[in-house]
Amino acid sequence: PAAEAKKLRQIETAGWHLLELINEVLDLSRIEAGAMTLSPETIELAPVVAEAMALVEPQAAERGITLHDHTADAGALWVRADRRRLLQVLGNLLSNAVKYNRPQGSVTVTVQPLGERVRVAVADTGRGFSAEQLDRLYQPFTRFVADGEVIAGTGIGLVITRRLVELMGGALHVESSPGEGALFGFDLPRASAPVSAGRA
């Protein structure tokens, strides 16, 4: 029956939310204890961005938000990073860009070579942040949700994202103003394409 199905969906949603919270707390604990291990490798950036965008596509479609992937504009770029953790970083930034966006808004991913580094940026057309919010952005369990607003999340994803970027040799930065969206960017060490990739 419809009423029972609705209750089951609520239980399932709560269960996934709890699992997400547990996993993020465990990740944060490992990072703080210095026990987070990474497996750096040479990675082509565009396919990882495309995979991360595919993960948030249903969430974006539900809110009428358009995703723009401009990674190909800079040509094939390779970085030195842990692929699974890079996907986690991109997934988190894209998910936040969708969740805190305005209806019918957009999210754009760009990449830019900067000498020995590659800069990845995720920009949205959402509410943006005030100076006071930016000061508290990386405090665990801090969320900026209006009264009566329901947005899924734990408030520690961004903390983990920043630490993962740092562990991969980069730094996370944000540019934002209230009502004008936000841009989260991070740099990663640039790498040369493997010989096999060059021959393909």
PDB file of C-alpha atoms in Angstrom:
ATOM      1  CA  PRO A   1       0.000   0.000   0.000  1.00  0.00           C
ATOM      2  CA  ALA A   2       1.073   3.562  -0.714  1.00  0.00           C
ATOM      3  CA  ALA A   3       1.151   4.581   2.955  1.00  0.00           C
ATOM      4  CA  GLU A   4       3.372   1.637   3.862  1.00  0.00           C
ATOM      5  CA  ALA A   5       5.633   2.263   0.859  1.00  0.00           C
ATOM      6  CA  LYS A   6       6.095   5.892   1.948  1.00  0.00           C
ATOM      7  CA  LYS A   7       7.111   4.811   5.447  1.00  0.00           C
ATOM      8  CA  LEU A   8       9.581   2.295   4.008  1.00  0.00           C
ATOM      9  CA  ARG A   9      11.137   4.989   1.803  1.00  0.00           C
ATOM     10  CA  GLN A  10      11.538   7.232   4.863  1.00  0.00           C
ATOM     11  CA  ILE A  11      13.232   4.405   6.767  1.00  0.00           C
ATOM     12  CA  GLU A  12      15.513   3.676   3.824  1.00  0.00           C
ATOM     13  CA  THR A  13      16.439   7.362   3.454  1.00  0.00           C
ATOM     14  CA  ALA A  14      17.195   7.612   7.180  1.00  0.00           C
ATOM     15  CA  GLY A  15      19.317   4.467   6.955  1.00  0.00           C
ATOM     16  CA  TRP A  16      21.408   5.808   4.071  1.00  0.00           C
ATOM     17  CA  HIS A  17      21.805   9.127   5.889  1.00  0.00           C
ATOM     18  CA  LEU A  18      23.042   7.313   8.999  1.00  0.00           C
ATOM     19  CA  LEU A  19      25.471   5.239   6.916  1.00  0.00           C
ATOM     20  CA  GLU A  20      26.810   8.412   5.281  1.00  0.00           C
ATOM     21  CA  LEU A  21      27.307   9.989   8.704  1.00  0.00           C
ATOM     22  CA  ILE A  22      29.131   6.922  10.044  1.00  0.00           C
ATOM     23  CA  ASN A  23      31.414   6.727   7.005  1.00  0.00           C
ATOM     24  CA  GLU A  24      32.253  10.427   7.161  1.00  0.00           C
ATOM     25  CA  VAL A  25      32.960  10.324  10.908  1.00  0.00           C
ATOM     26  CA  LEU A  26      35.243   7.320  10.323  1.00  0.00           C
ATOM     27  CA  ASP A  27      37.036   9.141   7.497  1.00  0.00           C
ATOM     28  CA  LEU A  28      37.501  12.232   9.657  1.00  0.00           C
ATOM     29  CA  SER A  29      38.792  10.087  12.550  1.00  0.00           C
ATOM     30  CA  ARG A  30      41.330   8.376  10.267  1.00  0.00           C
ATOM     31  CA  ILE A  31      42.508  11.709   8.889  1.00  0.00           C
ATOM     32  CA  GLU A  32      42.857  13.300  12.336  1.00  0.00           C
ATOM     33  CA  ALA A  33      44.749  10.236  13.591  1.00  0.00           C
ATOM     34  CA  GLY A  34      47.083  10.318  10.594  1.00  0.00           C
ATOM     35  CA  ALA A  35      45.844   6.871   9.587  1.00  0.00           C
ATOM     36  CA  MET A  36      44.340   7.790   6.223  1.00  0.00           C
ATOM     37  CA  THR A  37      46.294   5.991   3.513  1.00  0.00           C
ATOM     38  CA  LEU A  38      46.333   7.152  -0.097  1.00  0.00           C
ATOM     39  CA  SER A  39      47.416   5.391  -3.284  1.00  0.00           C
ATOM     40  CA  PRO A  40      48.735   8.142  -5.582  1.00  0.00           C
ATOM     41  CA  GLU A  41      48.799   7.370  -9.286  1.00  0.00           C
ATOM     42  CA  THR A  42      48.881   9.215 -12.582  1.00  0.00           C
ATOM     43  CA  ILE A  43      45.271   9.979 -13.515  1.00  0.00           C
ATOM     44  CA  GLU A  44      43.633  11.613 -16.487  1.00  0.00           C
ATOM     45  CA  LEU A  45      41.379  14.277 -15.011  1.00  0.00           C
ATOM     46  CA  ALA A  46      38.483  14.410 -17.486  1.00  0.00           C
ATOM     47  CA  PRO A  47      37.156  10.844 -16.954  1.00  0.00           C
ATOM     48  CA  VAL A  48      37.120  11.289 -13.156  1.00  0.00           C
ATOM     49  CA  VAL A  49      35.214  14.564 -13.478  1.00  0.00           C
ATOM     50  CA  ALA A  50      32.736  12.901 -15.851  1.00  0.00           C
ATOM     51  CA  GLU A  51      32.221  10.028 -13.380  1.00  0.00           C
ATOM     52  CA  ALA A  52      31.634  12.434 -10.478  1.00  0.00           C
ATOM     53  CA  MET A  53      29.141  14.463 -12.514  1.00  0.00           C
ATOM     54  CA  ALA A  54      27.252  11.306 -13.460  1.00  0.00           C
ATOM     55  CA  LEU A  55      26.867  10.506  -9.748  1.00  0.00           C
ATOM     56  CA  VAL A  56      25.117  13.825  -9.002  1.00  0.00           C
ATOM     57  CA  GLU A  57      23.136  13.989 -12.245  1.00  0.00           C
ATOM     58  CA  PRO A  58      19.906  12.488 -10.793  1.00  0.00           C
ATOM     59  CA  GLN A  59      20.059  14.917  -7.867  1.00  0.00           C
ATOM     60  CA  ALA A  60      20.601  17.829 -10.255  1.00  0.00           C
ATOM     61  CA  ALA A  61      17.803  16.739 -12.623  1.00  0.00           C
ATOM     62  CA  GLU A  62      15.376  16.579  -9.706  1.00  0.00           C
ATOM     63  CA  ARG A  63      15.955  20.288  -9.017  1.00  0.00           C
ATOM     64  CA  GLY A  64      16.249  21.370 -12.642  1.00  0.00           C
ATOM     65  CA  ILE A  65      19.926  22.233 -12.259  1.00  0.00           C
ATOM     66  CA  THR A  66      22.129  22.103 -15.354  1.00  0.00           C
ATOM     67  CA  LEU A  67      25.603  20.572 -15.123  1.00  0.00           C
ATOM     68  CA  HIS A  68      28.372  21.935 -17.363  1.00  0.00           C
ATOM     69  CA  ASP A  69      31.613  20.006 -17.800  1.00  0.00           C
ATOM     70  CA  HIS A  70      34.326  22.169 -19.396  1.00  0.00           C
ATOM     71  CA  THR A  71      37.295  19.954 -18.554  1.00  0.00           C
ATOM     72  CA  ALA A  72      37.824  19.100 -22.235  1.00  0.00           C
ATOM     73  CA  ASP A  73      38.372  22.797 -23.039  1.00  0.00           C
ATOM     74  CA  ALA A  74      41.887  22.606 -21.574  1.00  0.00           C
ATOM     75  CA  GLY A  75      42.807  19.434 -23.451  1.00  0.00           C
ATOM     76  CA  ALA A  76      43.944  16.183 -21.847  1.00  0.00           C
ATOM     77  CA  LEU A  77      45.383  16.888 -18.406  1.00  0.00           C
ATOM     78  CA  TRP A  78      46.938  14.359 -16.054  1.00  0.00           C
ATOM     79  CA  VAL A  79      47.435  14.732 -12.301  1.00  0.00           C
ATOM     80  CA  ARG A  80      49.070  12.822  -9.480  1.00  0.00           C
ATOM     81  CA  ALA A  81      46.353  11.820  -7.021  1.00  0.00           C
ATOM     82  CA  ASP A  82      44.483   8.983  -5.342  1.00  0.00           C
ATOM     83  CA  ARG A  83      41.688   8.231  -7.810  1.00  0.00           C
ATOM     84  CA  ARG A  84      39.112   7.100  -5.226  1.00  0.00           C
ATOM     85  CA  ARG A  85      39.744  10.086  -2.982  1.00  0.00           C
ATOM     86  CA  LEU A  86      39.740  12.510  -5.929  1.00  0.00           C
ATOM     87  CA  LEU A  87      36.343  11.124  -6.918  1.00  0.00           C
ATOM     88  CA  GLN A  88      35.199  11.629  -3.315  1.00  0.00           C
ATOM     89  CA  VAL A  89      36.406  15.253  -3.338  1.00  0.00           C
ATOM     90  CA  LEU A  90      34.701  16.035  -6.658  1.00  0.00           C
ATOM     91  CA  GLY A  91      31.522  14.214  -5.622  1.00  0.00           C
ATOM     92  CA  ASN A  92      31.285  16.188  -2.413  1.00  0.00           C
ATOM     93  CA  LEU A  93      31.877  19.574  -4.052  1.00  0.00           C
ATOM     94  CA  LEU A  94      29.399  18.815  -6.843  1.00  0.00           C
ATOM     95  CA  SER A  95      26.779  17.497  -4.423  1.00  0.00           C
ATOM     96  CA  ASN A  96      27.047  20.657  -2.303  1.00  0.00           C
ATOM     97  CA  ALA A  97      26.880  22.835  -5.438  1.00  0.00           C
ATOM     98  CA  VAL A  98      23.610  21.122  -6.383  1.00  0.00           C
ATOM     99  CA  LYS A  99      22.064  21.015  -2.893  1.00  0.00           C
ATOM    100  CA  TYR A 100      22.711  24.679  -2.084  1.00  0.00           C
ATOM    101  CA  ASN A 101      21.886  25.986  -5.549  1.00  0.00           C
ATOM    102  CA  ARG A 102      18.744  27.809  -6.626  1.00  0.00           C
ATOM    103  CA  PRO A 103      16.097  25.908  -8.622  1.00  0.00           C
ATOM    104  CA  GLN A 104      16.928  25.925 -12.353  1.00  0.00           C
ATOM    105  CA  GLY A 105      20.473  27.002 -11.525  1.00  0.00           C
ATOM    106  CA  SER A 106      23.722  25.624 -12.903  1.00  0.00           C
ATOM    107  CA  VAL A 107      26.978  24.021 -11.816  1.00  0.00           C
ATOM    108  CA  THR A 108      30.127  24.367 -13.906  1.00  0.00           C
ATOM    109  CA  VAL A 109      33.401  22.452 -13.660  1.00  0.00           C
ATOM    110  CA  THR A 110      36.539  23.899 -15.234  1.00  0.00           C
ATOM    111  CA  VAL A 111      40.203  22.909 -15.184  1.00  0.00           C
ATOM    112  CA  GLN A 112      43.251  25.033 -15.861  1.00  0.00           C
ATOM    113  CA  PRO A 113      46.936  24.102 -16.171  1.00  0.00           C
ATOM    114  CA  LEU A 114      49.149  26.307 -13.994  1.00  0.00           C
ATOM    115  CA  GLY A 115      52.744  25.297 -14.576  1.00  0.00           C
ATOM    116  CA  GLU A 116      53.441  22.263 -12.407  1.00  0.00           C
ATOM    117  CA  ARG A 117      49.880  22.281 -11.065  1.00  0.00           C
ATOM    118  CA  VAL A 118      46.359  21.810 -12.378  1.00  0.00           C
ATOM    119  CA  ARG A 119      43.503  23.836 -10.904  1.00  0.00           C
ATOM    120  CA  VAL A 120      40.035  22.304 -10.720  1.00  0.00           C
ATOM    121  CA  ALA A 121      37.083  24.608  -9.993  1.00  0.00           C
ATOM    122  CA  VAL A 122      33.433  23.877  -9.197  1.00  0.00           C
ATOM    123  CA  ALA A 123      31.206  26.962  -9.532  1.00  0.00           C
ATOM    124  CA  ASP A 124      27.498  27.230  -8.729  1.00  0.00           C
ATOM    125  CA  THR A 125      24.743  29.840  -9.028  1.00  0.00           C
ATOM    126  CA  GLY A 126      23.452  29.318  -5.491  1.00  0.00           C
ATOM    127  CA  ARG A 127      23.034  31.443  -2.386  1.00  0.00           C
ATOM    128  CA  GLY A 128      26.732  32.025  -1.746  1.00  0.00           C
ATOM    129  CA  PHE A 129      28.313  32.676   1.659  1.00  0.00           C
ATOM    130  CA  SER A 130      28.654  35.695   3.897  1.00  0.00           C
ATOM    131  CA  ALA A 131      32.053  36.617   5.370  1.00  0.00           C
ATOM    132  CA  GLU A 132      30.918  35.217   8.748  1.00  0.00           C
ATOM    133  CA  GLN A 133      29.888  31.922   7.134  1.00  0.00           C
ATOM    134  CA  LEU A 134      33.204  31.662   5.299  1.00  0.00           C
ATOM    135  CA  ASP A 135      35.000  31.949   8.645  1.00  0.00           C
ATOM    136  CA  ARG A 136      33.050  28.927   9.937  1.00  0.00           C
ATOM    137  CA  LEU A 137      33.027  26.929   6.705  1.00  0.00           C
ATOM    138  CA  TYR A 138      35.436  24.200   7.827  1.00  0.00           C
ATOM    139  CA  GLN A 139      34.140  23.673  11.348  1.00  0.00           C
ATOM    140  CA  PRO A 140      32.833  20.084  11.712  1.00  0.00           C
ATOM    141  CA  PHE A 141      29.039  19.676  11.833  1.00  0.00           C
ATOM    142  CA  THR A 142      28.464  23.289  10.755  1.00  0.00           C
ATOM    143  CA  ARG A 143      25.641  23.669   8.231  1.00  0.00           C
ATOM    144  CA  PHE A 144      24.053  26.797   6.763  1.00  0.00           C
ATOM    145  CA  VAL A 145      20.405  25.847   6.438  1.00  0.00           C
ATOM    146  CA  ALA A 146      17.537  28.343   6.709  1.00  0.00           C
ATOM    147  CA  ASP A 147      14.686  27.804   9.173  1.00  0.00           C
ATOM    148  CA  GLY A 148      12.291  25.197   7.854  1.00  0.00           C
ATOM    149  CA  GLU A 149      14.694  24.171   5.093  1.00  0.00           C
ATOM    150  CA  VAL A 150      15.499  20.486   4.717  1.00  0.00           C
ATOM    151  CA  ILE A 151      18.790  19.701   2.974  1.00  0.00           C
ATOM    152  CA  ALA A 152      20.452  16.324   3.432  1.00  0.00           C
ATOM    153  CA  GLY A 153      23.981  16.348   4.802  1.00  0.00           C
ATOM    154  CA  THR A 154      26.161  15.855   7.856  1.00  0.00           C
ATOM    155  CA  GLY A 155      28.178  19.066   8.038  1.00  0.00           C
ATOM    156  CA  ILE A 156      31.550  17.305   7.880  1.00  0.00           C
ATOM    157  CA  GLY A 157      31.890  16.523   4.175  1.00  0.00           C
ATOM    158  CA  LEU A 158      33.635  19.816   3.421  1.00  0.00           C
ATOM    159  CA  VAL A 159      36.056  19.314   6.318  1.00  0.00           C
ATOM    160  CA  ILE A 160      37.003  15.900   4.928  1.00  0.00           C
ATOM    161  CA  THR A 161      37.222  17.301   1.393  1.00  0.00           C
ATOM    162  CA  ARG A 162      39.736  19.958   2.428  1.00  0.00           C
ATOM    163  CA  ARG A 163      41.892  17.452   4.319  1.00  0.00           C
ATOM    164  CA  LEU A 164      41.848  14.961   1.427  1.00  0.00           C
ATOM    165  CA  VAL A 165      42.934  17.679  -0.991  1.00  0.00           C
ATOM    166  CA  GLU A 166      45.781  18.590   1.383  1.00  0.00           C
ATOM    167  CA  LEU A 167      46.838  14.936   1.674  1.00  0.00           C
ATOM    168  CA  MET A 168      47.048  14.815  -2.135  1.00  0.00           C
ATOM    169  CA  GLY A 169      49.399  17.810  -2.128  1.00  0.00           C
ATOM    170  CA  GLY A 170      46.853  20.519  -2.867  1.00  0.00           C
ATOM    171  CA  ALA A 171      44.847  23.222  -1.124  1.00  0.00           C
ATOM    172  CA  LEU A 172      41.110  23.962  -1.184  1.00  0.00           C
ATOM    173  CA  HIS A 173      39.953  27.561  -1.568  1.00  0.00           C
ATOM    174  CA  VAL A 174      36.593  29.270  -1.965  1.00  0.00           C
ATOM    175  CA  GLU A 175      35.390  32.493  -3.552  1.00  0.00           C
ATOM    176  CA  SER A 176      31.874  33.632  -2.718  1.00  0.00           C
ATOM    177  CA  SER A 177      29.536  36.512  -1.984  1.00  0.00           C
ATOM    178  CA  PRO A 178      25.964  36.350  -0.621  1.00  0.00           C
ATOM    179  CA  GLY A 179      23.468  35.751  -3.419  1.00  0.00           C
ATOM    180  CA  GLU A 180      26.157  35.319  -6.061  1.00  0.00           C
ATOM    181  CA  GLY A 181      27.000  31.644  -5.817  1.00  0.00           C
ATOM    182  CA  ALA A 182      30.265  30.042  -4.791  1.00  0.00           C
ATOM    183  CA  LEU A 183      33.392  28.718  -6.458  1.00  0.00           C
ATOM    184  CA  PHE A 184      35.399  25.975  -4.783  1.00  0.00           C
ATOM    185  CA  GLY A 185      38.778  25.305  -6.342  1.00  0.00           C
ATOM    186  CA  PHE A 186      41.774  23.129  -5.606  1.00  0.00           C
ATOM    187  CA  ASP A 187      45.166  22.507  -7.186  1.00  0.00           C
ATOM    188  CA  LEU A 188      46.798  19.130  -7.748  1.00  0.00           C
ATOM    189  CA  PRO A 189      50.317  18.204  -8.887  1.00  0.00           C
ATOM    190  CA  ARG A 190      50.430  17.966 -12.666  1.00  0.00           C
ATOM    191  CA  ALA A 191      51.717  14.730 -14.207  1.00  0.00           C
ATOM    192  CA  SER A 192      52.825  13.613 -17.656  1.00  0.00           C
ATOM    193  CA  ALA A 193      50.620  11.241 -19.594  1.00  0.00           C
ATOM    194  CA  PRO A 194      51.801   7.623 -19.407  1.00  0.00           C
ATOM    195  CA  VAL A 195      53.657   6.423 -22.503  1.00  0.00           C
ATOM    196  CA  SER A 196      50.888   3.924 -23.286  1.00  0.00           C
ATOM    197  CA  ALA A 197      48.300   6.733 -23.197  1.00  0.00           C
ATOM    198  CA  GLY A 198      50.384   8.795 -25.593  1.00  0.00           C
ATOM    199  CA  ARG A 199      50.444   5.964 -28.114  1.00  0.00           C
ATOM    200  CA  ALA A 200      46.714   5.228 -27.904  1.00  0.00           C
TER     201      ALA A 200
END
